[in-house]
mmCIF file of C-alpha atoms in Angstrom:
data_model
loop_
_atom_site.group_PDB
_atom_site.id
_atom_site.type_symbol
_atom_site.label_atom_id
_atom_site.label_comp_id
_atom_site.label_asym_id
_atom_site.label_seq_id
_atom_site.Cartn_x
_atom_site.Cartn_y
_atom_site.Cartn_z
ATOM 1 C CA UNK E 1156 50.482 138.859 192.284
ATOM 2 C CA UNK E 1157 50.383 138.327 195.367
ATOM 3 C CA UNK E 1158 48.428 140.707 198.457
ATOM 4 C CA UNK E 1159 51.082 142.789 200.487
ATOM 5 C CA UNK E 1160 51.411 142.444 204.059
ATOM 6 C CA UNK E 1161 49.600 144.147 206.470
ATOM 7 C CA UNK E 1162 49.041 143.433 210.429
ATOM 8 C CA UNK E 1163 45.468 142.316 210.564
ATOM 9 C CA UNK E 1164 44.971 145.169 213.992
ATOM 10 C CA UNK E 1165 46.469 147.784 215.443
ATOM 11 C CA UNK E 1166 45.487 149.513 218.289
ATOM 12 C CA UNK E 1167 46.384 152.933 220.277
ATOM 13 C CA UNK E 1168 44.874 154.991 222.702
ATOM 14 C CA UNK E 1169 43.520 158.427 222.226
ATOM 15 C CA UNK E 1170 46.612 161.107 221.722
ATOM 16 C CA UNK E 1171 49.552 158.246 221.167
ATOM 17 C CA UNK E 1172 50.994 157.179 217.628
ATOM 18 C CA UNK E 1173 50.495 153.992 215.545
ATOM 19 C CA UNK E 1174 52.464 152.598 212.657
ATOM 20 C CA UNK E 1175 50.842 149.980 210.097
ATOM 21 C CA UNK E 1176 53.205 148.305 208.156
ATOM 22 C CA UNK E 1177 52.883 147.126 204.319
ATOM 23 C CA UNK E 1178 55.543 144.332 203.123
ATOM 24 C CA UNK E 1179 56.005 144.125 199.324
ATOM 25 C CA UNK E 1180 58.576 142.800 197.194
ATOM 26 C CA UNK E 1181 61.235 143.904 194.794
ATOM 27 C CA UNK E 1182 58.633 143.845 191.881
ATOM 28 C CA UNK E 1183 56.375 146.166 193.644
ATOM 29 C CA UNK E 1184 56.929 148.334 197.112
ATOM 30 C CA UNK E 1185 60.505 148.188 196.386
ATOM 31 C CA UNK E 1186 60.512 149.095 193.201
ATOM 32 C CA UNK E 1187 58.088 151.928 192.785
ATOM 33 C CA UNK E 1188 57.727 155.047 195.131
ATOM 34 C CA UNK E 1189 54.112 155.210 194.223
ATOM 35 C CA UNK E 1190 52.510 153.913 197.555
ATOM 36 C CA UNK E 1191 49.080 154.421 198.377
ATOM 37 C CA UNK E 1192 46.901 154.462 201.556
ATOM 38 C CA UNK E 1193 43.031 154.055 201.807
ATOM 39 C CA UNK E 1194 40.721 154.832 205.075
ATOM 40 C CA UNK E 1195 37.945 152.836 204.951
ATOM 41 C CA UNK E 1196 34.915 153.174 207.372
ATOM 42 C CA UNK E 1197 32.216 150.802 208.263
ATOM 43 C CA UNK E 1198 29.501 150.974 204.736
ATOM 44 C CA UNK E 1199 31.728 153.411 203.129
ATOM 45 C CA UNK E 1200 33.895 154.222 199.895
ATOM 46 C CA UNK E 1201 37.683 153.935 200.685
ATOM 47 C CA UNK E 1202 39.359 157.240 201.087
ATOM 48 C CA UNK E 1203 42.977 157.934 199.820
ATOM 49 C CA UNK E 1204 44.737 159.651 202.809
ATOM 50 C CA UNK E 1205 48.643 159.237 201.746
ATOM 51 C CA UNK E 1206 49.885 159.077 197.416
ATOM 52 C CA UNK E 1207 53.435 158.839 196.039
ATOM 53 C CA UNK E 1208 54.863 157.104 199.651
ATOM 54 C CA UNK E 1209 54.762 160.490 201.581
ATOM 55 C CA UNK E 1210 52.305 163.048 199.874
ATOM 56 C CA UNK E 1211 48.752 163.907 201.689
ATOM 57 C CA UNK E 1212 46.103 164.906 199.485
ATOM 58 C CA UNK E 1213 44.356 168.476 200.003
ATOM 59 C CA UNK E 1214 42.348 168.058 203.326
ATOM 60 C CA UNK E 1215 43.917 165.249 204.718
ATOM 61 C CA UNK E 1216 45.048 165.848 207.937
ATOM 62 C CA UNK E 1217 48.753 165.993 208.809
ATOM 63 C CA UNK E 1218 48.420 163.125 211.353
ATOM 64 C CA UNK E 1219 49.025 161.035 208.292
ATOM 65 C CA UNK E 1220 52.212 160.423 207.327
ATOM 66 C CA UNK E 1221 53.882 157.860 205.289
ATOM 67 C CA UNK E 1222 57.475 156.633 204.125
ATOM 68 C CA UNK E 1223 58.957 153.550 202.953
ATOM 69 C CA UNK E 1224 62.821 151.572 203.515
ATOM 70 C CA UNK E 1225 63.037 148.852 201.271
ATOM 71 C CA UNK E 1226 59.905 146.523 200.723
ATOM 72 C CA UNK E 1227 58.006 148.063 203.542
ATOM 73 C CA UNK E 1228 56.234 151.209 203.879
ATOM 74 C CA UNK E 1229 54.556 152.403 206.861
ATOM 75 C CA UNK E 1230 51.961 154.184 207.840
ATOM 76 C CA UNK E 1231 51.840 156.756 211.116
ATOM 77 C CA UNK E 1232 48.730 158.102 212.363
ATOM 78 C CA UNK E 1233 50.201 160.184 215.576
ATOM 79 C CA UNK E 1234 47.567 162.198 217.904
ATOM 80 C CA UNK E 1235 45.156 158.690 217.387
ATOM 81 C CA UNK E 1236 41.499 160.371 217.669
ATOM 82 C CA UNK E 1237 38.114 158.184 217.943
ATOM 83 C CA UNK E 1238 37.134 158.964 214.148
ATOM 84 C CA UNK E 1239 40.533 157.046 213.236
ATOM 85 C CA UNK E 1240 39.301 153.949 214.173
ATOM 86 C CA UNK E 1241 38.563 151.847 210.934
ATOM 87 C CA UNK E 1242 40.092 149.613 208.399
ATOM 88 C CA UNK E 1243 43.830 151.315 206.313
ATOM 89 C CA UNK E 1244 44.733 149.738 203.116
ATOM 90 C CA UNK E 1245 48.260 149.958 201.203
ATOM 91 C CA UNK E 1246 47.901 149.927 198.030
ATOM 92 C CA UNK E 1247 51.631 149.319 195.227
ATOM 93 C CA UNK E 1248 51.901 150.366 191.601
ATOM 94 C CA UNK E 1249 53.368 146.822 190.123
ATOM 95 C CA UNK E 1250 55.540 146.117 187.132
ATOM 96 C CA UNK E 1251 53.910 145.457 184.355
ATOM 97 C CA UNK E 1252 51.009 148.110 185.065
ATOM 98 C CA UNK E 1253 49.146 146.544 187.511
ATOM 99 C CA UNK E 1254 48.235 147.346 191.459
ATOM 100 C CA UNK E 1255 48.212 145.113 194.639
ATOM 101 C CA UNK E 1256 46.685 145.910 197.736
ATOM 102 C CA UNK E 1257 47.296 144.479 201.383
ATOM 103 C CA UNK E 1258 44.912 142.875 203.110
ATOM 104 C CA UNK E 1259 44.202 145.459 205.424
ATOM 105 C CA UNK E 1260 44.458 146.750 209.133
ATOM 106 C CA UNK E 1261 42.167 147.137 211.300
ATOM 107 C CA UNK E 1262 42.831 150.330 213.570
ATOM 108 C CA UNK E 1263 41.258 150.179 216.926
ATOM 109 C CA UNK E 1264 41.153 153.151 219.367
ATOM 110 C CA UNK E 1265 41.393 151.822 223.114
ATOM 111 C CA UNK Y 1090 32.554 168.543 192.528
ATOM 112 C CA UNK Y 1091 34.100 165.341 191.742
ATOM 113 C CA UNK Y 1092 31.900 162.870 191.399
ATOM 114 C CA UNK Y 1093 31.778 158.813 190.643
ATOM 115 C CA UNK Y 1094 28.656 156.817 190.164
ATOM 116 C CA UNK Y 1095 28.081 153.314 189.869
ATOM 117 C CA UNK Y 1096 25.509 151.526 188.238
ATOM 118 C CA UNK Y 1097 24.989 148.070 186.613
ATOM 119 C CA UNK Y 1098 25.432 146.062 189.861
ATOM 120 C CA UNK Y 1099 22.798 143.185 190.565
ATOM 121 C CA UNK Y 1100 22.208 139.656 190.880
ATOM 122 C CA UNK Y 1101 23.084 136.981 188.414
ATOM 123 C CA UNK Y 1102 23.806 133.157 187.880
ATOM 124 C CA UNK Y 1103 27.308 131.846 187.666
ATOM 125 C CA UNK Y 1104 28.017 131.780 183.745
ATOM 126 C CA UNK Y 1105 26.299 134.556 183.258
ATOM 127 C CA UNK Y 1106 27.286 138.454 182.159
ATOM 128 C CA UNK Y 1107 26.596 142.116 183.657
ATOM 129 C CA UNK Y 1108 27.818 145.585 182.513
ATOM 130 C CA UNK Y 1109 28.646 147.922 185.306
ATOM 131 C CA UNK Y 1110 28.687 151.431 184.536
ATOM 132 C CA UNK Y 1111 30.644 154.559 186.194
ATOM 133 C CA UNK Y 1112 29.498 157.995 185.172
ATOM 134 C CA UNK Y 1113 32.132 160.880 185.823
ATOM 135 C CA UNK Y 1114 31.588 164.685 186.289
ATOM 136 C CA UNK Y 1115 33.419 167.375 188.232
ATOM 137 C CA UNK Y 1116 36.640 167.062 186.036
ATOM 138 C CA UNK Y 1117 38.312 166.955 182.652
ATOM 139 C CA UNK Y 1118 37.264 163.199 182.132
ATOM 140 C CA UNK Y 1119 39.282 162.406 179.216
ATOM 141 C CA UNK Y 1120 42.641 163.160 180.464
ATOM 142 C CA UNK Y 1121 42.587 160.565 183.369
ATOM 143 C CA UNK Y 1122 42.982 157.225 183.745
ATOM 144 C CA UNK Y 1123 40.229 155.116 185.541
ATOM 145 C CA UNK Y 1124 39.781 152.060 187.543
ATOM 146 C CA UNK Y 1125 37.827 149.211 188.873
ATOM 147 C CA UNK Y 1126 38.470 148.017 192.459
ATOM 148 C CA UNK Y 1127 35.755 145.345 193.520
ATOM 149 C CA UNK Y 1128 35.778 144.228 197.411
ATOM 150 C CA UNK Y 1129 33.922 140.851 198.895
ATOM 151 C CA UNK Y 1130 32.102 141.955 202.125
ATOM 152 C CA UNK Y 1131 34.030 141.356 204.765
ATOM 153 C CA UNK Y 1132 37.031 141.292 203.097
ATOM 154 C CA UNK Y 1133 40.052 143.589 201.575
ATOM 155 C CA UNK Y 1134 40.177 145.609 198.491
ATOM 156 C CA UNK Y 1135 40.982 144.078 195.115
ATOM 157 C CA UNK Y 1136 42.544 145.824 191.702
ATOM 158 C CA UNK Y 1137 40.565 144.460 188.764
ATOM 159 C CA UNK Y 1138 41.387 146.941 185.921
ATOM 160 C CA UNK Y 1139 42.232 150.123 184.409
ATOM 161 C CA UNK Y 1140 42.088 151.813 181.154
ATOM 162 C CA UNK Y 1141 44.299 154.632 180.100
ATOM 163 C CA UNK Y 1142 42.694 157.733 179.420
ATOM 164 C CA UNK Y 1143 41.892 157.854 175.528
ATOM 165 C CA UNK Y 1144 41.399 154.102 175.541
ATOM 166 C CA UNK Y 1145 43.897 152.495 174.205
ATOM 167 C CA UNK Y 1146 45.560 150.295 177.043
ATOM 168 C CA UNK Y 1147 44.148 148.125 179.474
ATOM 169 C CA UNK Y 1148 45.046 145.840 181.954
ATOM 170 C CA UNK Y 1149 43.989 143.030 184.343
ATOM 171 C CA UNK Y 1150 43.459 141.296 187.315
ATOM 172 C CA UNK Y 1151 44.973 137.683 186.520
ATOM 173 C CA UNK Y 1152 41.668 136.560 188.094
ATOM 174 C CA UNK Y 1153 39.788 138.221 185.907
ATOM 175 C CA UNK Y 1154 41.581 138.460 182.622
ATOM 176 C CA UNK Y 1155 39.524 137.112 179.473
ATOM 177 C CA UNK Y 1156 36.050 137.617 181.020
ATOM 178 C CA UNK Y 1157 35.993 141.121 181.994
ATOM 179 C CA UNK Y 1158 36.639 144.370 179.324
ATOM 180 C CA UNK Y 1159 37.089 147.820 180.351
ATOM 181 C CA UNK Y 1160 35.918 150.313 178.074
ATOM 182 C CA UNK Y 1161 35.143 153.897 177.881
ATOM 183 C CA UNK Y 1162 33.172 156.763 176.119
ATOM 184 C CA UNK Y 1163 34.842 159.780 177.376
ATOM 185 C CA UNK Y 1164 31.676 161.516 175.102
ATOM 186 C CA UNK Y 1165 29.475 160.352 177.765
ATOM 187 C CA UNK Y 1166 32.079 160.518 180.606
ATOM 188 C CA UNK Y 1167 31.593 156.984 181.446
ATOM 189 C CA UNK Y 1168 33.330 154.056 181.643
ATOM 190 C CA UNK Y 1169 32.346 150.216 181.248
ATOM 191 C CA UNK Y 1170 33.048 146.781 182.669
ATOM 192 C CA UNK Y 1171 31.435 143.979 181.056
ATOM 193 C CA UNK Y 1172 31.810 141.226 183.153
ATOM 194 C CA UNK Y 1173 31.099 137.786 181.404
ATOM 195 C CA UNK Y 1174 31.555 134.103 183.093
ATOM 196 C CA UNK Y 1175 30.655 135.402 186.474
ATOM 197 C CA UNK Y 1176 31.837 133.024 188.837
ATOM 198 C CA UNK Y 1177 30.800 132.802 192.773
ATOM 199 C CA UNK Y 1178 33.645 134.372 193.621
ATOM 200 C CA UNK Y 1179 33.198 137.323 191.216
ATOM 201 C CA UNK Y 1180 30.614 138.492 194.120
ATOM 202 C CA UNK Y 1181 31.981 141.287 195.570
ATOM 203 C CA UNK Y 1182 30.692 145.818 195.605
ATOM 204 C CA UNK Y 1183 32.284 146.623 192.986
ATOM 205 C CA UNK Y 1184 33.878 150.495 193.213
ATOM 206 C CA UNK Y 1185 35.364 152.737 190.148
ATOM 207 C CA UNK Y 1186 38.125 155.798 191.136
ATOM 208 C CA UNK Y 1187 39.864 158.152 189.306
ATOM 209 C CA UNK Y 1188 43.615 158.022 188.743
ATOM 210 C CA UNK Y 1189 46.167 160.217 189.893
ATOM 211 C CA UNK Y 1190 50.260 159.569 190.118
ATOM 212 C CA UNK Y 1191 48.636 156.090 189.786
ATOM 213 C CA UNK Y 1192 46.501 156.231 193.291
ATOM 214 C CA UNK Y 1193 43.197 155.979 193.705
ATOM 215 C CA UNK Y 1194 42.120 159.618 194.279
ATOM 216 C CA UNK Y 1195 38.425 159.617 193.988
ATOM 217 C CA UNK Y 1196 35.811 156.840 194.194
ATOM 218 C CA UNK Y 1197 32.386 156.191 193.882
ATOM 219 C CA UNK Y 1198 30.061 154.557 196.167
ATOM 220 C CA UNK Y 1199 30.251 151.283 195.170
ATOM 221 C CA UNK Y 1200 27.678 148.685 193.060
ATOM 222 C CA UNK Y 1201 26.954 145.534 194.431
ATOM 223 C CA UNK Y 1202 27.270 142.362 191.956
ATOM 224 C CA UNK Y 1203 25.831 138.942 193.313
ATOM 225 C CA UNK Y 1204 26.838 135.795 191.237
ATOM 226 C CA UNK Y 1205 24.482 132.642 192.738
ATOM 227 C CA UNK Y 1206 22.292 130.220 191.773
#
């Protein structure tokens, strides 16, 4: 199985919107609405921000947003803050019962 | 409180074998699903396995499949991953999480594994 595709940066400056993009396949992103996001800081645990394409867990704020055409789904973080910066992972339910991830973005705030 | 916590992690030759551990509490364990996510430093996040949550299916990682088992005693709240034929490229934090609508909704903090001679 192979990774899904993510831009390896993004960047933004304080107060405007970004979109990361994850490219999947037919087997995977297209298949399944059950698309995953991950926040990972610098020495810490990922940190799901965005389940099911478009649902935010409790406490996540609603700067995250998700959706998905086709093989791709996207992530927006709009009003970018400084604590955004840090790596975003998309993560695919796969036929078969097993997951992929992308190879992750790093966000940068300018 | 949710809560995850790794434990097992350490160094080892290549050919050899290492149980990582994740201890649950904060939730009903045995009606979840759980999972093992490893990550090389520097690098992206990788699925390795999952277990359903009274046992009874499992699946893996092609790169892994026939060296590493997932198990689990959900009297202990804990879940296993023997990991045997450790290669180089085995090395890597390895993190456990809890399943929801098949995401990752809680992890734990990670245990390093170190496969080198």
């Amino acid at each position: 199985q192979s990774a899904l595709t993510q831009p390896a940066s993004v960047s933004g400056s304080p107060g405007q919107s970004i979109t990361i993009s994850c490219t999947g396949g037919s087997s995977d992103v297209g298949s399944f609405n059950v698309v995953s996001w991950y926040q990972q800081h610098p020495g810490k645990a990922p940190k799901l921000i965005i389940y099911e394409v478009t649902k935010r867990p409790s406490g996540v704020s609603n700067r995250f947003s998700g959706s998905k055409s086709g093989n791709t789904a996207s992530l927006t973080i709009s009003g970018l803050q400084a604590e955004d910066e840090a790596d975003y992972y998309c993560c695919s339910f796969v036929a078969g019962v097993t997951w992929v991830f992308g190879g992750g973005a790093k966000v940068t705030v300018l | 409180e949710v809560q995850l916590v790794e434990s097992g992690g350490g160094s080892v030759q290549p050919g050899g074998s290492l149980r990582l551990s994740c201890a649950a509490s904060g939730f009903n364990f045995n009606t979840f699903w759980m999972h093992w996510v490893r990550q090389t430093p520097g690098k992206g996040l990788v699925w390795v396995s999952y277990i359903n949550n009274d046992g009874t299916s499992t699946n893996y990682a092609d790169s892994v499949k026939g060296r590493f088992t997932l198990s689990r005693d959900n009297a202990r709240n804990t879940v296993y991953l023997q990991m045997n034929r450790l290669r180089a490229e085995d090395t890597a934090v390895y993190y456990c999480a809890r399943d929801i609508a098949n995401s990752f909704f809680d992890w734990g903090q990670g245990t390093l594994v170190t496969v080198s001679s």
